Coordinates of C-alpha atoms in Angstrom, one line a residue:
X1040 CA 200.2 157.5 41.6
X1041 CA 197.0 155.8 41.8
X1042 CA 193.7 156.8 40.6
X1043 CA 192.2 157.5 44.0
X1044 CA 195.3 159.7 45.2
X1045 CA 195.2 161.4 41.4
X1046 CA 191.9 163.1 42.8
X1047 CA 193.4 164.5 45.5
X1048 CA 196.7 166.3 43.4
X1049 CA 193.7 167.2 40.6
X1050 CA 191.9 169.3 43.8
X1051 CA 195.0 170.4 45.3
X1052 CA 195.8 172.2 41.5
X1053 CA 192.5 173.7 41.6
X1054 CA 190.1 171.2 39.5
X1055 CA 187.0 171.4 41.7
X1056 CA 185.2 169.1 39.9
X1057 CA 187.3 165.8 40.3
X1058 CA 185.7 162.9 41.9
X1059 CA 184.9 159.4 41.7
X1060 CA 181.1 158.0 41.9
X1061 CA 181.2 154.6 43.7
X1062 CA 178.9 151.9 42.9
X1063 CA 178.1 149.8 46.1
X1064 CA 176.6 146.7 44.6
X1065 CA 176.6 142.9 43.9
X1066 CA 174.1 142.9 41.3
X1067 CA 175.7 141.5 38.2
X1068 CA 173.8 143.6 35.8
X1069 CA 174.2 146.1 37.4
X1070 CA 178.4 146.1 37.6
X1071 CA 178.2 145.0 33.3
X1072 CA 176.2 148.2 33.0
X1073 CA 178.7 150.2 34.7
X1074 CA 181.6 149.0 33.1
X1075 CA 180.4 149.2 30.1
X1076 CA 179.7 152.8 30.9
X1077 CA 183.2 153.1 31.5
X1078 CA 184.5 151.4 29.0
X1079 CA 182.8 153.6 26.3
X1080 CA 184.5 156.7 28.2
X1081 CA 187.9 154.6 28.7
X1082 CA 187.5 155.2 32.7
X1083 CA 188.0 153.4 36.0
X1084 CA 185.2 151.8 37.7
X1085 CA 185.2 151.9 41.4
X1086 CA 182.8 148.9 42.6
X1087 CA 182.2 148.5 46.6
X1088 CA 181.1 145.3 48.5
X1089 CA 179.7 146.1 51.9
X1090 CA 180.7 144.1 54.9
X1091 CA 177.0 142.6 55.2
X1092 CA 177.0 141.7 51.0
X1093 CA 180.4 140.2 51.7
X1094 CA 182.4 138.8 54.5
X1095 CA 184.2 136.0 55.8
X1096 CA 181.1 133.7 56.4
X1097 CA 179.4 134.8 52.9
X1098 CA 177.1 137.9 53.8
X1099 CA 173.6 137.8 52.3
X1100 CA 175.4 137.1 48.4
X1101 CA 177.2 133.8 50.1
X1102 CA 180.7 135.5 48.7
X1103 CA 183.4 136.0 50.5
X1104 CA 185.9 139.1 49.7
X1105 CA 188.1 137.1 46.7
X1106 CA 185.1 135.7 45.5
X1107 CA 183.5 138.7 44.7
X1108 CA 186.4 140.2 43.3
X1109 CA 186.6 136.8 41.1
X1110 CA 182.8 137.7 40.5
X1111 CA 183.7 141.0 39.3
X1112 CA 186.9 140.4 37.1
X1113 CA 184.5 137.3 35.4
X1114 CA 181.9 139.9 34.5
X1115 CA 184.9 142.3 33.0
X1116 CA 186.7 139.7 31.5
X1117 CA 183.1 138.3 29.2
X1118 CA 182.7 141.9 27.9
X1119 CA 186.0 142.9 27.3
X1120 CA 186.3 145.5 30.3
X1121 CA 190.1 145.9 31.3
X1122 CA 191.0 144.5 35.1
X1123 CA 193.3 147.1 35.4
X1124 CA 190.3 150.0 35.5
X1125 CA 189.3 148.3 38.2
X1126 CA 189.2 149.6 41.8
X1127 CA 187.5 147.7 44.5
X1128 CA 186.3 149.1 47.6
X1129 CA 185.1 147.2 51.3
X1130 CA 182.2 149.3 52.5
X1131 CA 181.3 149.4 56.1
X1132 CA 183.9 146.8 57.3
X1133 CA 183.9 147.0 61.1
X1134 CA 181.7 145.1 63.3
X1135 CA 178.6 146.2 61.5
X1136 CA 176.8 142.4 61.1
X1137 CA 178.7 141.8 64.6
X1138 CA 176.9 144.7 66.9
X1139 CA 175.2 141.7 69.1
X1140 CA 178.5 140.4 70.0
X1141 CA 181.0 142.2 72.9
X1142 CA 184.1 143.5 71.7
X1143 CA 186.5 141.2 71.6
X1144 CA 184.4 138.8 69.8
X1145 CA 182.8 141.4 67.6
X1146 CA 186.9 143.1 67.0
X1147 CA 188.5 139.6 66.0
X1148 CA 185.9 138.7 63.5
X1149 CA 186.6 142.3 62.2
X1150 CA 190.3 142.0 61.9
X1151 CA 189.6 139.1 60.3
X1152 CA 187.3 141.0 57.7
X1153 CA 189.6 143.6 56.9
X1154 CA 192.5 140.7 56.5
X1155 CA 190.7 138.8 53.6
X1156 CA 189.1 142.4 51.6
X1157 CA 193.0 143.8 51.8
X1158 CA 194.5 140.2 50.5
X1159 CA 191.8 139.8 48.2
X1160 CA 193.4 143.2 46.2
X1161 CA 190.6 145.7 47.7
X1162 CA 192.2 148.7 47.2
X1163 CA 189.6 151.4 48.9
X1164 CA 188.7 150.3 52.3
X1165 CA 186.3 151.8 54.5
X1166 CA 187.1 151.6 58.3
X1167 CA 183.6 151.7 60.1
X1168 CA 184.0 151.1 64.0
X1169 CA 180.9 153.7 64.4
X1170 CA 178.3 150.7 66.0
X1171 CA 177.9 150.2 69.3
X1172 CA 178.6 146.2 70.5
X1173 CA 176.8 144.0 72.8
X1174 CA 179.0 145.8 75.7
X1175 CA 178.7 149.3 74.8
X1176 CA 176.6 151.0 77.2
X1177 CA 173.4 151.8 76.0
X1178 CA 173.0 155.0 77.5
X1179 CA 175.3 157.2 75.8
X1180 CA 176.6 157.7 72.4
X1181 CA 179.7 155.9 71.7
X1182 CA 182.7 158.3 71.9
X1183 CA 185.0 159.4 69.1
X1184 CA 187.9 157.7 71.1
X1185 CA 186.4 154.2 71.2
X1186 CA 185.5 154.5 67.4
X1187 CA 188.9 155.5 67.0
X1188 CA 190.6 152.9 68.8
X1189 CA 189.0 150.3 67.1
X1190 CA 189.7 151.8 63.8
X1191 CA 193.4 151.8 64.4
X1192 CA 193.1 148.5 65.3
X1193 CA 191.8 147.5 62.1
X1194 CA 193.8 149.7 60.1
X1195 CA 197.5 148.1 61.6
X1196 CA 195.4 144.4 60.7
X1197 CA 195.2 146.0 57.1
X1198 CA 198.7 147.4 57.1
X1199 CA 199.7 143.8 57.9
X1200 CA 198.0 141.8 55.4
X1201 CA 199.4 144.8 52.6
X1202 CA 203.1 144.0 53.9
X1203 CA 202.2 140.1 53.1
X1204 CA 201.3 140.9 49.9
X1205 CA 204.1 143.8 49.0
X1206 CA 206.0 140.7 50.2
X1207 CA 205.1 138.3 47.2
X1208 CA 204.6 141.4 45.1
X1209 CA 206.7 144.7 45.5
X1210 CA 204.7 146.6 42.6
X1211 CA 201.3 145.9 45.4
X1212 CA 199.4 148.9 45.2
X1213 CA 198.6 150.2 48.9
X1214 CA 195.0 150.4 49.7
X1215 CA 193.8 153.6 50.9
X1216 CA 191.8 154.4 54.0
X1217 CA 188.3 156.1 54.3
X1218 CA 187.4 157.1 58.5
X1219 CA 184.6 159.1 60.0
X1220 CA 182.5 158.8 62.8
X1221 CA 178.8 160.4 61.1
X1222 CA 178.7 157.3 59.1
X1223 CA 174.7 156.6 57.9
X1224 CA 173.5 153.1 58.1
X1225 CA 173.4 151.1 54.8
X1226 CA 170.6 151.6 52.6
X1227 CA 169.1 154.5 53.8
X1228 CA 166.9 155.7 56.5
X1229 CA 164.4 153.4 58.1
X1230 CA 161.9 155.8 59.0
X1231 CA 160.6 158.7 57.7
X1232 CA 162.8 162.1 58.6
X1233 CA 161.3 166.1 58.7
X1234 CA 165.1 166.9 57.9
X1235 CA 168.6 165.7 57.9
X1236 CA 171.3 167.3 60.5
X1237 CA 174.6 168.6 58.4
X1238 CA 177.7 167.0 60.5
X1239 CA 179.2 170.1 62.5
X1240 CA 182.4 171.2 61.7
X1241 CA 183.5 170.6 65.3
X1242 CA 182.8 167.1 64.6
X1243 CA 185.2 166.9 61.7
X1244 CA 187.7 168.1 63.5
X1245 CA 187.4 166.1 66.8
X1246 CA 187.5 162.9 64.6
X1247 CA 190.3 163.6 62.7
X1248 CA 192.6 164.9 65.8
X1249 CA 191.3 161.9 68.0
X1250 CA 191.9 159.4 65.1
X1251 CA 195.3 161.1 65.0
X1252 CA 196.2 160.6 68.5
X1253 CA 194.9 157.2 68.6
X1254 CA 196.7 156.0 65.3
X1255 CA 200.3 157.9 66.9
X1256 CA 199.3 155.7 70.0
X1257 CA 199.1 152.8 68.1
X1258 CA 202.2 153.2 66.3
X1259 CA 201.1 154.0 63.1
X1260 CA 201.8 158.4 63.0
X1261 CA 201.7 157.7 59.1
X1262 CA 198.8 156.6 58.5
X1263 CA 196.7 159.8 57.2
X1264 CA 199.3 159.6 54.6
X1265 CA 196.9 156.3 53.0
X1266 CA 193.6 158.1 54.7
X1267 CA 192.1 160.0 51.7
X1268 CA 189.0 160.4 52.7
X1269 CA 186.3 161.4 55.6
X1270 CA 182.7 160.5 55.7
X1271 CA 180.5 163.2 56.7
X1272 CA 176.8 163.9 56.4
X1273 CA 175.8 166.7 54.0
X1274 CA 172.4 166.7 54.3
X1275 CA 171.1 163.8 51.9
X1276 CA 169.4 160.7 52.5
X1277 CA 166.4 159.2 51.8
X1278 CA 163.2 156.5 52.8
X1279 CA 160.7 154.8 51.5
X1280 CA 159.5 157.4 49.6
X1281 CA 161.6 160.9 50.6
X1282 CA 164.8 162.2 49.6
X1283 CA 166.5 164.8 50.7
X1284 CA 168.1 167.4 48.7
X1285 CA 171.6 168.7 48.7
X1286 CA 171.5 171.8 50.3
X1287 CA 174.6 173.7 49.6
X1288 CA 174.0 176.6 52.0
X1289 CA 173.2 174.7 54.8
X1290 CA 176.4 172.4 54.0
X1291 CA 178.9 175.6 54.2
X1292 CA 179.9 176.1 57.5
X1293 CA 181.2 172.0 56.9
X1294 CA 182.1 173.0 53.6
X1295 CA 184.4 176.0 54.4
X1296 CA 185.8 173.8 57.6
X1297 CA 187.3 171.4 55.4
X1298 CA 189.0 173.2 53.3
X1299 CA 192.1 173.7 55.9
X1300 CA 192.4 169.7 55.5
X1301 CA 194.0 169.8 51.6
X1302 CA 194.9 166.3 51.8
X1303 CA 191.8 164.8 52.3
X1304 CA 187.8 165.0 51.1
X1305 CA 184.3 164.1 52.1
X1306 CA 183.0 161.2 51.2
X1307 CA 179.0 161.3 50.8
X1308 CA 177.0 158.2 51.6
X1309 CA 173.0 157.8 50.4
X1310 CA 173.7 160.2 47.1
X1311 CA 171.2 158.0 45.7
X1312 CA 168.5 159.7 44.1
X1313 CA 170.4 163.2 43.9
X1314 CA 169.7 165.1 40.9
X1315 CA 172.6 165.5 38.7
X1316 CA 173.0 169.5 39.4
X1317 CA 173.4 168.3 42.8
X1318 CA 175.9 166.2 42.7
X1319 CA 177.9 168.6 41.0
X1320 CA 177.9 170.9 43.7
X1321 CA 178.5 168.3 46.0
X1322 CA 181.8 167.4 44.0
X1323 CA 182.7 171.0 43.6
X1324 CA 182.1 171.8 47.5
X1325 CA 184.9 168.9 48.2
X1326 CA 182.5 166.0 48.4
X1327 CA 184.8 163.9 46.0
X1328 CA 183.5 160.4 46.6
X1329 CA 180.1 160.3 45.7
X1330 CA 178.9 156.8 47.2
X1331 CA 175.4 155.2 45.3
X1332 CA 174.1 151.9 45.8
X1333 CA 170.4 151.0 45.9
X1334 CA 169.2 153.4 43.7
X1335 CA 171.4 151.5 41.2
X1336 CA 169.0 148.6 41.6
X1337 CA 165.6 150.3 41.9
X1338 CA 166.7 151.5 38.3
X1339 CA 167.0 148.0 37.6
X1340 CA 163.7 147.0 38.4
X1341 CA 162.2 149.9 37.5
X1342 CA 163.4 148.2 33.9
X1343 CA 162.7 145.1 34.5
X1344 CA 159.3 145.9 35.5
X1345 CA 158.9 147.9 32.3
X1346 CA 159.6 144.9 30.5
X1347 CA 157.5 143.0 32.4
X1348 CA 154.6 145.3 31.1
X1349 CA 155.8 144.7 27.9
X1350 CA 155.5 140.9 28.3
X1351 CA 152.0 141.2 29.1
X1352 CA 151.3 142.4 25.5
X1353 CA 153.5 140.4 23.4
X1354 CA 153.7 136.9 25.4
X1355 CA 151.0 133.9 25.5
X1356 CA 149.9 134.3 29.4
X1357 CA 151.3 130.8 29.8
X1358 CA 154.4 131.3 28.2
X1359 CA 155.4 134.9 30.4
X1360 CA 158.4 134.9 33.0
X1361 CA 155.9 136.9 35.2
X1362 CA 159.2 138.9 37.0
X1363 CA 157.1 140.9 39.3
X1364 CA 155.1 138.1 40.9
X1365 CA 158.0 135.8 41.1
X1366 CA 160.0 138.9 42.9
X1367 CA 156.4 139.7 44.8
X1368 CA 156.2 135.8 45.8
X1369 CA 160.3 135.5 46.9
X1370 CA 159.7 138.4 49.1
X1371 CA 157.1 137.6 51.3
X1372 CA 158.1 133.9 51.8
X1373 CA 161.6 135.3 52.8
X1374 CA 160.4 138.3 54.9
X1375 CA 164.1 138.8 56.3
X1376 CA 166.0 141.2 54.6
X1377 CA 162.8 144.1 54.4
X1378 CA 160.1 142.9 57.2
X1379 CA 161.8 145.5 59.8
X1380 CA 162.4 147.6 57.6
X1381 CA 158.7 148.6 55.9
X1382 CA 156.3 149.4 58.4
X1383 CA 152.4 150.3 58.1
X1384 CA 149.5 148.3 56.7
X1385 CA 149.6 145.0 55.0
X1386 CA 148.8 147.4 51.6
X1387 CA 151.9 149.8 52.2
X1388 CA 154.2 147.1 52.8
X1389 CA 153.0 145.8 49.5
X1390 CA 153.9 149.0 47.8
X1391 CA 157.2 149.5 49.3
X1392 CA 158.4 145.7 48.7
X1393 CA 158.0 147.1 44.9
X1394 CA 158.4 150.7 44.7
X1395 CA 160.8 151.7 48.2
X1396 CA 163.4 153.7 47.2
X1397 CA 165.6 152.1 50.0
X1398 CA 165.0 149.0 47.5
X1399 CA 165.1 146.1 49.6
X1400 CA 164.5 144.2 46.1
X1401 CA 167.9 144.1 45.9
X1402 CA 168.3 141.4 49.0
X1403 CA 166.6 139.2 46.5
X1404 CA 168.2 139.8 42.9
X1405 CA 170.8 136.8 43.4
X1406 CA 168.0 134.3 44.5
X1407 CA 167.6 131.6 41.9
X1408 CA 164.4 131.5 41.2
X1409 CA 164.7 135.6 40.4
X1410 CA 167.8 135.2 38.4
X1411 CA 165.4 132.6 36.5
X1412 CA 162.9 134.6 35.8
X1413 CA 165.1 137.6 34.6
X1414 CA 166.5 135.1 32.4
X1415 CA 163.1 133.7 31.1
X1416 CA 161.8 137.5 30.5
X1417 CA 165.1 138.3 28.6
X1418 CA 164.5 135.2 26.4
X1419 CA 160.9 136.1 25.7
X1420 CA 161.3 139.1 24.6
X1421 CA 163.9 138.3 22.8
X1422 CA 161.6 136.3 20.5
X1423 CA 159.1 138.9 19.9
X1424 CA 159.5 142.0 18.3
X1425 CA 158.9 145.2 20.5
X1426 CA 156.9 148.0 19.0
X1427 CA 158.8 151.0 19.0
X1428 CA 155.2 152.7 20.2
X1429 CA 154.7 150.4 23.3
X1430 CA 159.0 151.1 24.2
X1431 CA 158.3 155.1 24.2
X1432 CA 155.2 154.2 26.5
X1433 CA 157.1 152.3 29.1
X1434 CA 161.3 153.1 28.8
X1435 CA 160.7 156.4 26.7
X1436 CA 164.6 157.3 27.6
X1437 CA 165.4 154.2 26.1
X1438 CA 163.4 154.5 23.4
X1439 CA 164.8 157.6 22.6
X1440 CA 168.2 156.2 22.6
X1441 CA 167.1 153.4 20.4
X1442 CA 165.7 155.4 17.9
X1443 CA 168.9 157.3 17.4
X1444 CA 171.3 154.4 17.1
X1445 CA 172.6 155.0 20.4
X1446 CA 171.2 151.5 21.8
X1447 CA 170.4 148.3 20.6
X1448 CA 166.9 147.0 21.0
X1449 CA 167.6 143.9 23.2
X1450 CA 165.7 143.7 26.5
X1451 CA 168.9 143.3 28.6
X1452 CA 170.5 146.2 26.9
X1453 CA 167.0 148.1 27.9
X1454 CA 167.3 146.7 31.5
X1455 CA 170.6 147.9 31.9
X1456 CA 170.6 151.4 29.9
X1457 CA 168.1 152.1 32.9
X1458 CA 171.4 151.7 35.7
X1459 CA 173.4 153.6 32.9
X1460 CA 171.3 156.6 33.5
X1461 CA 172.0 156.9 36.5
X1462 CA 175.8 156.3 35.6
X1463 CA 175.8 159.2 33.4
X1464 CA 174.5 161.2 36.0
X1465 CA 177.6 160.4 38.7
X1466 CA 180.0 161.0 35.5
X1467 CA 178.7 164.4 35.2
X1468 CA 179.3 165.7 38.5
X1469 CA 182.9 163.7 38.8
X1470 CA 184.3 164.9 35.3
X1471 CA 185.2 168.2 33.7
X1472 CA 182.9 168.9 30.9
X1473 CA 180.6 165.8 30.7
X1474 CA 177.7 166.4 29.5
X1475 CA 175.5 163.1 27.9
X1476 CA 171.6 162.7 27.1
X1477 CA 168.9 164.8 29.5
X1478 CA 171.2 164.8 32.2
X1479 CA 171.2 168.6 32.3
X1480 CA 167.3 168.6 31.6
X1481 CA 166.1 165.9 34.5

């Protein structure tokens, strides 16, 4: 059985607190600080690459599905991480980068999409059809039956690129399916919210008896056998600078619905920033799949940044990487990937470029001249000798670690014990007993 389907037997026999965290990103440091994470706790690691990140023509990374899995497994193989405890996941594949296309157009490139993630060994894939195209009307909101027929669609494209490989390999694992309708846009919201709406129960269970009737239409009556999973919305997201909470009372009524469906669970989208009590009971009220991507990187450069501080101090001016304007300077000449996305005065688009929690930093991380720079400050602090006073002042959970033997002091290790935080917070709501550092005092 695989690891995926394990969860579901584990909640069938009553273990509510099985689940999987998984880590939608492409930042290198950021997947060797989560595999090394799981390789001190000899785990899985399940790494997503949305359908923007990654595609046929190269997304914003300029990799297409096999070469980020050849991305990945290069990163596991230089530290030692097994390829087996792998899983790799396609977030978002559907027409998402496509939605100014009409559907046929917008439908074949998709196919196409879910073709290359399935032969590329993604075993986790994501079917979202929830976008309008360029011939949607407008007017209304796009019904459940249109979103379904288009996933079944690309669900039988998957179904046929698995046979090709079952057909060269008869041990292939088959991928399994996530659906849903209430699916959030990547990243987070784009404008501040006074509260998020929980996803009706009568919504769960119109999506899952349309997709039903539209799968049986399409030929393919066992499908929810590989469909593991449903995205909902329970009530978290965040902005710029909001999040919202997990609010387990106002997520029952969903909650309670779901339970008659014992073969499949929720899948959350924007966990990010949860708390780790929260995530727990998110796990525990059936939402298994616990899906976390740009706070991942904001930890990141909240670490890099720390370092940067750190440079200040202990570098010649002339000889410092300067990370923060080099990121600052990258930004605004390439205004792309945030200008519609941080709004208000030249000032408060400053602040979010650095500080957003939606992180549109991360856009930027495979840029050369950043990658550069992270290298530079690595090797410059690698030359100097960090005061254990000026660590507790600017990573005091890393200086804590430090001082107990628990980490080495060696600025990428610091960099990336900040992404491991978060890590251990995901690991204690998705496994029995876990308990590491503050995560029970944050």
């Amino acid at each position: 059985m695989d690891t995926l389907h394990s969860i579901l037997e584990k909640r069938k026999q009553g273990m509510r607190y099985a689940g999987i965290p998984s880590f939608c990103t492409a930042n290198d440091l950021v997947i060797e600080a989560c595999m090394k994470q799981a390789m001190r706790f000899d785990d899985y690691v399940l790494l997503e690459a949305t359908a923007n990140q990654v595609n046929q023509f190269g997304g914003y990374t300029g990799m297409q599905p096999k070469d980020y899995r050849d991305f990945v497994y290069q990163i596991a193989d230089r530290i030692g991480f097994p390829r087996e405890k792998i899983i790799l996941g396609g977030d978002h594949l559907g027409p998402l980068t496509w939605q100014n296309e009409p559907e046929q157009d917008a439908m074949e490139k998709s196919i196409e999409l879910v073709k290359l993630f399935v032969s590329a060994g993604f075993k986790k894939i994501h079917l979202d059809t929830s976008m309008r195209v360029a011939d949607d009307d407008r007017t209304v909101a796009l019904s459940t039956k249109t979103i379904a027929r288009r996933g079944a669609i690309l669900y039988k494209a998957c179904e046929e690129a698995y046979q090709e490989l079952k057909s060269k390999n008869p041990e292939e694992i088959r991928p399994v399916f996530i659906i849903g309708s209430e699916v959030p846009i990547p990243g987070g919201a784009q404008e501040a919210e006074d509260s998020v709406s929980v996803t009706e129960p009568a919504a769960v269970e119109e999506t899952l008896r349309v997709y039903r009737e539209e799968f049986e239409a399409f030929g393919l009556g066992d499908a929810f056998e590989n469909i593991i999973g449903i995205v909902v919305q329970p009530g978290v997201e965040f902005g710029d600078s909001d999040v919202f909470a997990y609010d387990r009372v106002k997520a029952d009524a969903l909650v309670q619905s779901m339970k008659a469906y014992d073969g499949i669970v929720m899948e959350g989208h924007s966990t990010d920033y949860q708390s780790p009590e929260a995530l727990r009971e998110m796990v525990e009220d059936g939402i298994a799949i616990l899906k976390v991507g740009p706070a991942l990187t904001f930890c990141l450069r909240e670490g890099l940044f720390a370092l940067s501080m750190m440079e200040k101090q202990l570098v010649p001016e002339d000889k410092q990487a300067r990370f923060m304007e080099v990121l600052e300077n990258v930004m605004v000449q390439n205004p792309g990937n945030w200008k519609k996305y941080y709004t208000g005065t030249e000032a408060e688009q400053a602040m979010k470029r650095k500080f957003s929690f939606s992180d549109r930093c991360r856009y930027y991380f495979a840029d050369q001249e950043i990658k550069d720079a992270i290298q530079k400050l690595f090797d410059n602090l690698s030359e100097v000798e960090i005061p254990m006073s000026m660590l507790h002042q600017y990573m005091p959970n890393q200086y804590a670690k430090v001082r107990s033997g628990a980490l080495e002091l060696d600025p990428k290790a610091l960099a990336e014990d900040c992404v491991v935080h978060i890590v251990e917070d995901y690991n204690y709501a998705t496994k029995l007993n876990y308990m590491i550092g503050d995560a029970l005092l944050r």
